[in-house]
Tab-separated table of C-alpha atoms in Angstrom:
chain	number	residue	atom	x	y	z
A	1277	UNK	CA	-34.232	21.128	-17.893
A	1278	UNK	CA	-34.291	23.067	-14.476
A	1279	UNK	CA	-31.634	22.113	-11.624
A	1280	UNK	CA	-31.793	22.924	-7.863
A	1281	UNK	CA	-28.632	22.887	-5.842
A	1282	UNK	CA	-29.289	22.849	-1.989
A	1283	UNK	CA	-26.738	24.698	0.144
A	1284	UNK	CA	-24.799	28.036	0.493
A	1285	UNK	CA	-21.195	27.037	0.893
A	1286	UNK	CA	-18.116	26.731	-1.146
A	1287	UNK	CA	-18.993	23.196	-2.160
A	1288	UNK	CA	-22.430	24.232	-3.443
A	1289	UNK	CA	-20.962	27.094	-5.112
A	1290	UNK	CA	-18.510	24.901	-6.967
A	1291	UNK	CA	-21.261	22.127	-7.953
A	1292	UNK	CA	-23.846	24.993	-9.273
A	1293	UNK	CA	-20.653	26.484	-11.391
A	1294	UNK	CA	-19.947	23.142	-12.838
A	1295	UNK	CA	-23.539	22.366	-13.668
A	1296	UNK	CA	-24.159	26.030	-14.943
A	1297	UNK	CA	-21.803	24.466	-17.922
A	1298	UNK	CA	-24.072	21.762	-18.760
A	1299	UNK	CA	-25.689	22.453	-22.550
A	1300	UNK	CA	-28.904	20.655	-20.748
A	1301	UNK	CA	-29.633	23.313	-18.338
A	1302	UNK	CA	-31.795	26.172	-18.838
A	1303	UNK	CA	-32.915	26.912	-15.260
A	1304	UNK	CA	-30.466	26.891	-12.337
A	1305	UNK	CA	-31.458	27.572	-8.728
A	1306	UNK	CA	-29.664	27.458	-5.399
A	1307	UNK	CA	-31.355	27.354	-2.184
A	1308	UNK	CA	-30.431	29.395	-0.338
A	1309	UNK	CA	-26.984	30.286	-2.225
A	1310	UNK	CA	-24.754	32.887	-1.771
A	1311	UNK	CA	-23.192	36.041	-3.416
A	1312	UNK	CA	-21.205	34.002	-5.810
A	1313	UNK	CA	-24.055	31.767	-7.020
A	1314	UNK	CA	-26.073	35.044	-7.634
A	1315	UNK	CA	-23.943	35.530	-10.471
A	1316	UNK	CA	-25.092	33.041	-12.805
A	1317	UNK	CA	-27.911	31.163	-10.776
A	1318	UNK	CA	-31.215	32.266	-9.043
A	1319	UNK	CA	-30.523	32.299	-5.200
A	1320	UNK	CA	-33.987	31.146	-3.443
A	1321	UNK	CA	-34.204	32.113	-0.005
A	1322	UNK	CA	-35.201	28.510	1.546
A	1323	UNK	CA	-32.876	26.807	4.490
A	1324	UNK	CA	-31.339	23.827	3.873
A	1325	UNK	CA	-33.193	21.885	6.689
A	1326	UNK	CA	-36.592	22.985	5.539
A	1327	UNK	CA	-37.382	19.754	3.650
A	1328	UNK	CA	-41.149	20.554	2.953
A	1329	UNK	CA	-40.472	24.014	1.700
A	1330	UNK	CA	-37.824	22.755	-0.547
A	1331	UNK	CA	-39.861	20.056	-2.095
A	1332	UNK	CA	-42.707	22.415	-2.605
A	1333	UNK	CA	-40.485	24.671	-4.321
A	1334	UNK	CA	-38.762	21.436	-6.550
A	1335	UNK	CA	-42.603	20.645	-7.537
A	1336	UNK	CA	-43.966	23.825	-8.175
A	1337	UNK	CA	-40.893	24.970	-10.575
A	1338	UNK	CA	-40.838	21.334	-12.094
A	1339	UNK	CA	-37.398	20.681	-11.181
A	1340	UNK	CA	-35.839	18.028	-13.236
A	1341	UNK	CA	-32.847	17.215	-10.736
A	1342	UNK	CA	-31.998	18.408	-7.247
A	1343	UNK	CA	-28.409	17.947	-5.959
A	1344	UNK	CA	-27.859	18.019	-2.112
A	1345	UNK	CA	-24.585	19.754	-1.086
A	1346	UNK	CA	-24.413	19.586	2.714
A	1347	UNK	CA	-24.989	16.482	5.024
A	1348	UNK	CA	-27.845	17.968	7.259
A	1349	UNK	CA	-30.691	17.960	4.976
A	1350	UNK	CA	-29.515	14.152	3.875
A	1351	UNK	CA	-29.710	12.959	7.439
A	1352	UNK	CA	-33.151	14.684	7.687
A	1353	UNK	CA	-34.440	12.390	5.042
A	1354	UNK	CA	-34.711	14.960	1.934
A	1355	UNK	CA	-33.869	12.265	-0.464
A	1356	UNK	CA	-37.017	10.257	0.972
A	1357	UNK	CA	-39.184	13.153	0.819
A	1358	UNK	CA	-38.525	14.114	-2.786
A	1359	UNK	CA	-38.694	10.677	-4.028
A	1360	UNK	CA	-42.228	10.268	-2.601
A	1361	UNK	CA	-43.101	13.027	-4.937
A	1362	UNK	CA	-41.402	11.583	-7.695
A	1363	UNK	CA	-38.953	14.443	-7.796
A	1364	UNK	CA	-35.469	13.016	-9.024
A	1365	UNK	CA	-32.819	14.000	-6.411
A	1366	UNK	CA	-29.127	12.937	-6.196
A	1367	UNK	CA	-27.934	11.999	-2.793
A	1368	UNK	CA	-28.505	8.886	-0.449
A	1369	UNK	CA	-31.863	8.150	1.655
A	1370	UNK	CA	-31.867	8.976	5.133
A	1371	UNK	CA	-31.061	5.383	6.244
A	1372	UNK	CA	-28.242	5.576	4.082
A	1373	UNK	CA	-27.048	8.749	5.337
A	1374	UNK	CA	-26.438	7.234	8.663
A	1375	UNK	CA	-22.921	6.339	7.393
A	1376	UNK	CA	-22.130	10.027	8.194
A	1377	UNK	CA	-24.975	10.724	10.647
A	1378	UNK	CA	-23.938	8.204	13.103
A	1379	UNK	CA	-20.422	7.495	13.671
A	1380	UNK	CA	-21.435	4.540	15.825
A	1381	UNK	CA	-23.441	3.492	12.976
A	1382	UNK	CA	-20.358	3.455	10.469
A	1383	UNK	CA	-18.267	1.815	12.939
A	1384	UNK	CA	-20.683	-1.147	13.558
A	1385	UNK	CA	-21.159	-1.353	9.751
A	1386	UNK	CA	-17.573	-1.491	8.959
A	1387	UNK	CA	-16.890	-4.065	11.633
A	1388	UNK	CA	-19.825	-6.342	10.225
A	1389	UNK	CA	-18.463	-6.315	6.615
A	1390	UNK	CA	-14.548	-6.454	7.631
A	1391	UNK	CA	-13.907	-2.952	6.172
A	1392	UNK	CA	-10.444	-1.648	7.204
A	1393	UNK	CA	-10.652	0.900	10.187
A	1394	UNK	CA	-9.333	1.522	13.865
A	1395	UNK	CA	-10.500	-0.314	16.716
A	1396	UNK	CA	-13.390	1.755	18.692
A	1397	UNK	CA	-15.895	1.350	21.765
A	1398	UNK	CA	-19.111	2.982	21.984
A	1399	UNK	CA	-20.122	4.779	25.116
A	1400	UNK	CA	-23.062	6.569	26.499
A	1401	UNK	CA	-21.947	7.822	29.671
A	1402	UNK	CA	-18.753	9.228	31.321
A	1403	UNK	CA	-17.622	6.817	33.937
A	1404	UNK	CA	-17.568	3.789	31.678
A	1405	UNK	CA	-15.736	6.065	29.321
A	1406	UNK	CA	-13.052	7.091	31.613
A	1407	UNK	CA	-12.839	3.640	33.086
A	1408	UNK	CA	-11.905	2.523	29.428
A	1409	UNK	CA	-9.545	5.423	28.775
A	1410	UNK	CA	-7.356	4.607	31.994
A	1411	UNK	CA	-6.996	0.987	30.778
A	1412	UNK	CA	-6.428	1.874	27.118
A	1413	UNK	CA	-4.230	5.017	27.656
A	1414	UNK	CA	-2.959	7.714	25.191
A	1415	UNK	CA	-3.031	8.946	22.560
A	1416	UNK	CA	-6.555	8.208	21.733
A	1417	UNK	CA	-9.209	9.751	19.525
A	1418	UNK	CA	-12.722	10.801	20.930
A	1419	UNK	CA	-15.594	11.392	18.422
A	1420	UNK	CA	-18.958	12.636	19.021
A	1421	UNK	CA	-21.472	10.120	17.496
A	1422	UNK	CA	-23.421	12.639	15.515
A	1423	UNK	CA	-22.893	15.690	13.310
A	1424	UNK	CA	-21.037	18.527	14.947
A	1425	UNK	CA	-20.082	20.584	11.973
A	1426	UNK	CA	-16.605	18.953	11.870
A	1427	UNK	CA	-15.888	19.937	15.561
A	1428	UNK	CA	-16.766	16.624	17.237
A	1429	UNK	CA	-13.653	14.805	16.866
A	1430	UNK	CA	-10.522	15.293	19.361
A	1431	UNK	CA	-7.252	13.652	18.553
A	1432	UNK	CA	-5.960	13.494	22.613
A	1433	UNK	CA	-2.070	12.942	23.139
A	1434	UNK	CA	-2.932	12.868	26.718
A	1435	UNK	CA	-5.341	11.141	29.170
A	1436	UNK	CA	-6.265	14.661	30.546
A	1437	UNK	CA	-6.886	16.018	27.085
A	1438	UNK	CA	-9.234	12.908	26.434
A	1439	UNK	CA	-11.082	13.209	29.640
A	1440	UNK	CA	-11.852	16.785	28.801
A	1441	UNK	CA	-13.039	15.901	25.592
A	1442	UNK	CA	-15.315	13.168	26.859
A	1443	UNK	CA	-16.865	15.730	29.164
A	1444	UNK	CA	-17.269	18.359	26.729
A	1445	UNK	CA	-19.287	15.685	24.735
A	1446	UNK	CA	-21.424	13.839	27.300
A	1447	UNK	CA	-21.242	16.031	30.542
A	1448	UNK	CA	-21.271	19.559	29.018
A	1449	UNK	CA	-23.284	18.651	26.225
A	1450	UNK	CA	-21.003	21.087	24.121
A	1451	UNK	CA	-22.425	19.717	20.821
A	1452	UNK	CA	-25.934	18.715	22.098
A	1453	UNK	CA	-27.550	15.692	20.822
A	1454	UNK	CA	-24.365	14.861	18.628
A	1455	UNK	CA	-22.244	14.173	21.799
A	1456	UNK	CA	-24.525	12.277	23.820
A	1457	UNK	CA	-23.026	9.191	22.077
A	1458	UNK	CA	-19.126	8.815	21.716
A	1459	UNK	CA	-16.490	6.494	20.137
A	1460	UNK	CA	-13.151	6.136	22.029
A	1461	UNK	CA	-10.900	4.880	18.931
A	1462	UNK	CA	-7.276	3.940	18.561
A	1463	UNK	CA	-5.456	6.632	17.302
A	1464	UNK	CA	-3.825	5.568	13.751
A	1465	UNK	CA	-0.846	7.320	12.385
A	1466	UNK	CA	-0.030	7.988	8.718
A	1467	UNK	CA	-0.611	10.367	5.787
A	1468	UNK	CA	-4.423	11.007	5.074
A	1469	UNK	CA	-6.210	11.097	1.768
A	1470	UNK	CA	-9.711	11.723	0.575
A	1471	UNK	CA	-11.422	9.042	-1.644
A	1472	UNK	CA	-14.606	9.883	-3.355
A	1473	UNK	CA	-16.902	7.867	-5.704
A	1474	UNK	CA	-20.374	8.609	-7.437
A	1475	UNK	CA	-22.595	5.488	-7.220
A	1476	UNK	CA	-26.166	4.374	-7.797
A	1477	UNK	CA	-26.068	1.820	-5.331
A	1478	UNK	CA	-24.555	-0.869	-7.801
A	1479	UNK	CA	-22.150	0.862	-10.144
A	1480	UNK	CA	-19.249	2.819	-8.593
A	1481	UNK	CA	-17.520	5.771	-10.491
A	1482	UNK	CA	-14.369	6.577	-8.675
A	1483	UNK	CA	-13.389	10.501	-8.574
A	1484	UNK	CA	-9.961	11.662	-8.407
A	1485	UNK	CA	-7.808	11.535	-5.387
A	1486	UNK	CA	-7.762	14.435	-3.074
A	1487	UNK	CA	-5.867	15.641	0.272
A	1488	UNK	CA	-7.433	17.800	2.695
A	1489	UNK	CA	-5.579	20.298	5.223
A	1490	UNK	CA	-8.042	20.270	8.650
A	1491	UNK	CA	-5.796	22.011	10.952
A	1492	UNK	CA	-6.073	25.866	11.275
A	1493	UNK	CA	-2.212	26.525	11.386
A	1494	UNK	CA	0.642	25.901	8.972
A	1495	UNK	CA	2.447	22.809	9.758
A	1496	UNK	CA	-0.949	21.082	10.606
A	1497	UNK	CA	-1.031	22.875	13.946
A	1498	UNK	CA	-4.112	24.295	16.413
A	1499	UNK	CA	-7.637	22.989	16.211
A	1500	UNK	CA	-9.100	20.953	13.470
A	1501	UNK	CA	-11.547	23.015	11.011
A	1502	UNK	CA	-13.758	22.027	8.214
A	1503	UNK	CA	-10.916	21.927	6.000
A	1504	UNK	CA	-8.471	24.911	5.066
A	1505	UNK	CA	-7.325	23.859	1.732
A	1506	UNK	CA	-7.355	20.693	-0.637
A	1507	UNK	CA	-5.518	19.586	-3.848
A	1508	UNK	CA	-6.237	16.635	-6.457
A	1509	UNK	CA	-4.804	14.343	-7.476
A	1510	UNK	CA	-2.733	13.589	-4.014
A	1511	UNK	CA	0.578	11.861	-5.163
A	1512	UNK	CA	0.685	9.611	-1.857
A	1513	UNK	CA	-1.834	7.519	-3.413
A	1514	UNK	CA	-0.134	5.249	-5.909
A	1515	UNK	CA	-2.467	3.494	-8.586
A	1516	UNK	CA	-1.913	0.206	-6.769
A	1517	UNK	CA	-2.893	2.099	-3.568
A	1518	UNK	CA	-5.812	3.436	-5.133
A	1519	UNK	CA	-7.187	-0.078	-6.374
A	1520	UNK	CA	-6.507	-1.560	-3.019
A	1521	UNK	CA	-8.748	1.431	-1.282
A	1522	UNK	CA	-11.491	0.984	-4.040
A	1523	UNK	CA	-11.567	-2.950	-3.538
A	1524	UNK	CA	-11.327	-3.261	0.203
A	1525	UNK	CA	-13.195	0.005	1.440
A	1526	UNK	CA	-15.211	1.748	-1.386
A	1527	UNK	CA	-16.819	-1.410	-3.254
A	1528	UNK	CA	-17.336	-3.381	-0.219
A	1529	UNK	CA	-19.380	-0.351	1.503
A	1530	UNK	CA	-21.482	0.055	-1.416
A	1531	UNK	CA	-22.151	-3.619	-1.519
A	1532	UNK	CA	-22.608	-4.087	2.108
A	1533	UNK	CA	-25.010	-1.198	2.170
A	1534	UNK	CA	-27.144	-2.783	-0.627
A	1535	UNK	CA	-27.127	-6.206	1.213
A	1536	UNK	CA	-28.559	-4.570	4.185
A	1537	UNK	CA	-31.664	-3.197	2.270
A	1538	UNK	CA	-30.285	0.337	2.372
A	1539	UNK	CA	-28.694	0.995	-1.186
A	1540	UNK	CA	-26.323	4.130	-1.241
A	1541	UNK	CA	-27.105	6.433	-4.008
A	1542	UNK	CA	-25.040	9.717	-4.390
A	1543	UNK	CA	-21.202	10.509	-3.540
A	1544	UNK	CA	-19.386	8.229	-0.975
A	1545	UNK	CA	-16.538	9.711	0.509
A	1546	UNK	CA	-14.333	7.986	2.690
A	1547	UNK	CA	-11.357	9.587	4.801
A	1548	UNK	CA	-8.670	7.042	4.613
A	1549	UNK	CA	-5.382	6.900	6.892
A	1550	UNK	CA	-2.558	5.217	5.114
A	1551	UNK	CA	-1.195	3.330	7.870
A	1552	UNK	CA	2.103	0.796	8.272
A	1553	UNK	CA	-0.669	-2.059	8.001
A	1554	UNK	CA	-2.458	-0.573	5.078
A	1555	UNK	CA	-5.140	2.169	4.270
A	1556	UNK	CA	-7.869	2.221	6.891
A	1557	UNK	CA	-11.158	4.197	7.110
A	1558	UNK	CA	-11.080	7.215	9.263
A	1559	UNK	CA	-14.755	8.330	8.554
A	1560	UNK	CA	-17.426	8.047	5.958
A	1561	UNK	CA	-19.334	11.156	4.449
A	1562	UNK	CA	-22.296	11.155	2.246
A	1563	UNK	CA	-21.878	14.026	0.032
A	1564	UNK	CA	-19.042	15.862	-1.807
A	1565	UNK	CA	-16.588	16.924	0.603
A	1566	UNK	CA	-15.732	20.607	1.219
A	1567	UNK	CA	-13.006	21.902	0.094
A	1568	UNK	CA	-12.178	18.425	-1.651
A	1569	UNK	CA	-15.167	19.290	-4.042
A	1570	UNK	CA	-13.768	22.595	-5.644
A	1571	UNK	CA	-10.482	21.113	-7.141
A	1572	UNK	CA	-12.223	18.163	-8.520
A	1573	UNK	CA	-14.799	20.105	-10.401
A	1574	UNK	CA	-12.285	22.085	-11.406
A	1575	UNK	CA	-10.683	19.201	-13.190
A	1576	UNK	CA	-13.904	17.649	-14.176
A	1577	UNK	CA	-14.464	17.512	-17.973
A	1578	UNK	CA	-17.590	15.698	-18.573
A	1579	UNK	CA	-21.168	17.298	-18.519
A	1580	UNK	CA	-22.141	16.400	-14.874
A	1581	UNK	CA	-25.761	16.372	-15.472
A	1582	UNK	CA	-26.410	12.948	-17.217
A	1583	UNK	CA	-24.300	11.339	-14.614
A	1584	UNK	CA	-25.681	12.511	-11.902
A	1585	UNK	CA	-29.376	12.164	-13.124
A	1586	UNK	CA	-28.451	8.253	-14.013
A	1587	UNK	CA	-27.046	7.933	-10.669
A	1588	UNK	CA	-29.997	9.153	-8.995
A	1589	UNK	CA	-32.138	6.853	-11.254
A	1590	UNK	CA	-30.156	3.995	-10.240
A	1591	UNK	CA	-29.112	3.023	-13.639
A	1592	UNK	CA	-25.390	4.197	-14.239
A	1593	UNK	CA	-23.776	2.234	-17.094
A	1594	UNK	CA	-20.972	0.080	-15.897
A	1595	UNK	CA	-18.932	1.134	-18.735
A	1596	UNK	CA	-19.314	4.878	-17.970
A	1597	UNK	CA	-15.575	6.411	-17.517
A	1598	UNK	CA	-15.383	9.973	-16.071
A	1599	UNK	CA	-12.961	12.204	-17.440
A	1600	UNK	CA	-10.743	14.799	-15.812
A	1601	UNK	CA	-7.961	17.062	-16.658
A	1602	UNK	CA	-4.397	15.960	-16.059
A	1603	UNK	CA	-3.796	19.345	-14.996
A	1604	UNK	CA	-3.622	19.520	-10.827
A	1605	UNK	CA	-5.907	21.725	-9.166
A	1606	UNK	CA	-5.553	23.293	-5.754
A	1607	UNK	CA	-8.222	24.978	-3.279
A	1608	UNK	CA	-7.094	27.605	-0.460
A	1609	UNK	CA	-9.472	28.610	1.874
A	1610	UNK	CA	-9.722	32.114	3.212
A	1611	UNK	CA	-11.133	31.865	6.717
A	1612	UNK	CA	-12.503	34.722	8.956
A	1613	UNK	CA	-10.957	36.263	12.159
A	1614	UNK	CA	-11.173	33.980	15.178
A	1615	UNK	CA	-12.145	31.171	13.290
A	1616	UNK	CA	-12.761	27.980	14.177
A	1617	UNK	CA	-13.715	29.005	17.752
A	1618	UNK	CA	-16.242	32.040	17.272
A	1619	UNK	CA	-15.817	33.471	13.622
A	1620	UNK	CA	-16.214	37.100	13.396
A	1621	UNK	CA	-18.755	38.547	10.663
A	1622	UNK	CA	-19.376	41.518	8.898
A	1623	UNK	CA	-15.785	42.355	7.618
A	1624	UNK	CA	-15.758	43.807	4.267
A	1625	UNK	CA	-13.835	41.841	1.335
A	1626	UNK	CA	-11.954	43.705	-0.988
A	1627	UNK	CA	-10.259	42.394	-4.175
A	1628	UNK	CA	-12.634	39.877	-5.495
A	1629	UNK	CA	-13.102	41.432	-8.881
A	1630	UNK	CA	-9.145	41.534	-9.220
A	1631	UNK	CA	-8.706	38.014	-8.270
A	1632	UNK	CA	-11.333	36.921	-10.642
A	1633	UNK	CA	-9.435	38.348	-13.573
A	1634	UNK	CA	-6.418	35.442	-13.366
A	1635	UNK	CA	-7.234	32.740	-16.086
A	1636	UNK	CA	-8.229	29.421	-14.435
A	1637	UNK	CA	-8.938	30.400	-11.217
A	1638	UNK	CA	-12.409	30.367	-9.347
A	1639	UNK	CA	-13.127	32.131	-6.196
A	1640	UNK	CA	-15.994	29.939	-4.620
A	1641	UNK	CA	-18.060	31.748	-1.944
A	1642	UNK	CA	-18.521	29.839	1.314
A	1643	UNK	CA	-19.279	32.324	4.161
A	1644	UNK	CA	-20.252	35.657	2.519
A	1645	UNK	CA	-23.452	37.766	2.150
A	1646	UNK	CA	-24.017	41.323	0.541
A	1647	UNK	CA	-24.925	43.918	3.209
A	1648	UNK	CA	-27.196	46.841	3.106
A	1649	UNK	CA	-24.402	48.823	1.013
A	1650	UNK	CA	-24.252	46.052	-1.528
A	1651	UNK	CA	-20.764	45.234	-0.296
A	1652	UNK	CA	-19.899	41.330	-0.058
A	1653	UNK	CA	-18.950	41.019	3.702
A	1654	UNK	CA	-17.742	38.022	5.677
A	1655	UNK	CA	-20.985	35.532	6.998
A	1656	UNK	CA	-19.150	32.395	8.253
A	1657	UNK	CA	-15.842	30.978	9.347
A	1658	UNK	CA	-14.695	29.470	6.077
A	1659	UNK	CA	-15.290	32.540	3.795
A	1660	UNK	CA	-14.045	31.865	0.298
A	1661	UNK	CA	-12.554	28.883	-1.466
A	1662	UNK	CA	-9.929	30.186	-4.164
A	1663	UNK	CA	-9.505	27.495	-6.518
A	1664	UNK	CA	-6.887	27.097	-9.505
A	1665	UNK	CA	-5.795	24.838	-12.176
A	1666	UNK	CA	-2.442	24.517	-13.859
A	1667	UNK	CA	-0.133	22.365	-15.901
A	1668	UNK	CA	1.841	21.191	-12.869
A	1669	UNK	CA	0.879	21.386	-8.865
A	1670	UNK	CA	3.509	24.054	-8.516
A	1671	UNK	CA	1.766	25.955	-11.128
A	1672	UNK	CA	-1.774	25.597	-9.679
A	1673	UNK	CA	-0.530	26.577	-6.194
A	1674	UNK	CA	1.387	29.629	-7.349
A	1675	UNK	CA	-2.213	31.061	-9.348
A	1676	UNK	CA	-4.173	30.273	-6.274
A	1677	UNK	CA	-1.808	32.054	-3.959
A	1678	UNK	CA	-1.437	34.929	-6.516
A	1679	UNK	CA	-5.327	35.028	-6.319
A	1680	UNK	CA	-5.633	34.869	-2.626
A	1681	UNK	CA	-2.821	37.639	-2.394
A	1682	UNK	CA	-5.465	39.932	-4.172
A	1683	UNK	CA	-8.290	39.432	-1.702
A	1684	UNK	CA	-8.340	41.028	1.766
A	1685	UNK	CA	-10.329	42.051	4.655
A	1686	UNK	CA	-9.626	42.422	8.327
A	1687	UNK	CA	-8.733	39.296	10.105
A	1688	UNK	CA	-8.330	37.207	7.351
A	1689	UNK	CA	-6.559	33.769	7.873
A	1690	UNK	CA	-4.763	31.567	5.375
A	1691	UNK	CA	-2.413	28.565	5.419
A	1692	UNK	CA	0.397	29.343	3.040
A	1693	UNK	CA	1.488	25.714	3.068
A	1694	UNK	CA	-1.330	24.008	1.269
A	1695	UNK	CA	-0.046	21.261	-1.016
A	1696	UNK	CA	3.698	22.050	0.236
A	1697	UNK	CA	4.280	18.611	1.286
A	1698	UNK	CA	3.189	17.220	-2.205
A	1699	UNK	CA	5.850	19.285	-3.864
A	1700	UNK	CA	8.583	18.028	-1.646
């Protein structure tokens, strides 16, 4: 069968790498792909938001399964468009993708279904938001309602920081339409974990726990990013806590979406904070996380294709058990100079071949391209996701950083403390 992966980041490289191992796949395409996916798949020069062109391609090539990586095409309704043409596609409908596309929608949904989350109020104008801020005080979290490339969330420690965030969203329109509506949310405290599951709208298949590192600097300092590294499993999530999260958050979300007439098919990702009162939902994503996807696929031992096909069709078996290696895995992100503010592009990357020689290491490309001289250069904020598996988390971590140390470019940024807390 022929398979199409949509996207060009590290998550999509990892998904395509995993799907390429299936005995069922005899043709693999990635749109638009990157220099990493070009090594084993055919890149297709189509942007992720050109839904009609992607559907035309899938129809012409007789693609048997399309797997969507990023959130944008999902919120644009790519699943609806493909299904109208009887094209099999793994991911949620446009309506179901509102769980990520609108934080206000997600918050109201959680309130309706008694899913644990922080209290929040929704605002469309500056003055009412500032009035609420004055009454509430800080710390407080300011969230742009729509998609903002991971940059629309501000954990404000002071009222001045919160006011600045409110004005940046609504008044200065820094995030465009995504910031016209904002949420002011109670600031939760505790460690975070990423909980993901594959679902066909009824059956829910758990994926391994993961922990992401959002801030640019070591010790969780500096501005938020799309993620500077992740590891799996996350020791802070005990089996009992994992069961509680599934029973109180994941399963009620899938059931609630079905009950409201918008069944959710695809990957449901819940960002969870482990508070003193128990686990609470910070946010939903409607696709594999990035960089959480990378260590998860490094541990996934099943042929993924039949599972994703069944999920897309809505007929997962209730007795299906996904199989993952006991070996932990870790992804260390290497970012461009000046990320996350204004990442520099065009720096030549050295050492990719040397890093690839290490056992149980995969270097997943994210923000890269090939220049006119055939060299791989930086082309985005998060450039590479260096991912390794090992017999222990320490072994995986050591192996990942050994690979990182073989790669270089001018201005590269790397956190050296990914998974450090888990080892202590």
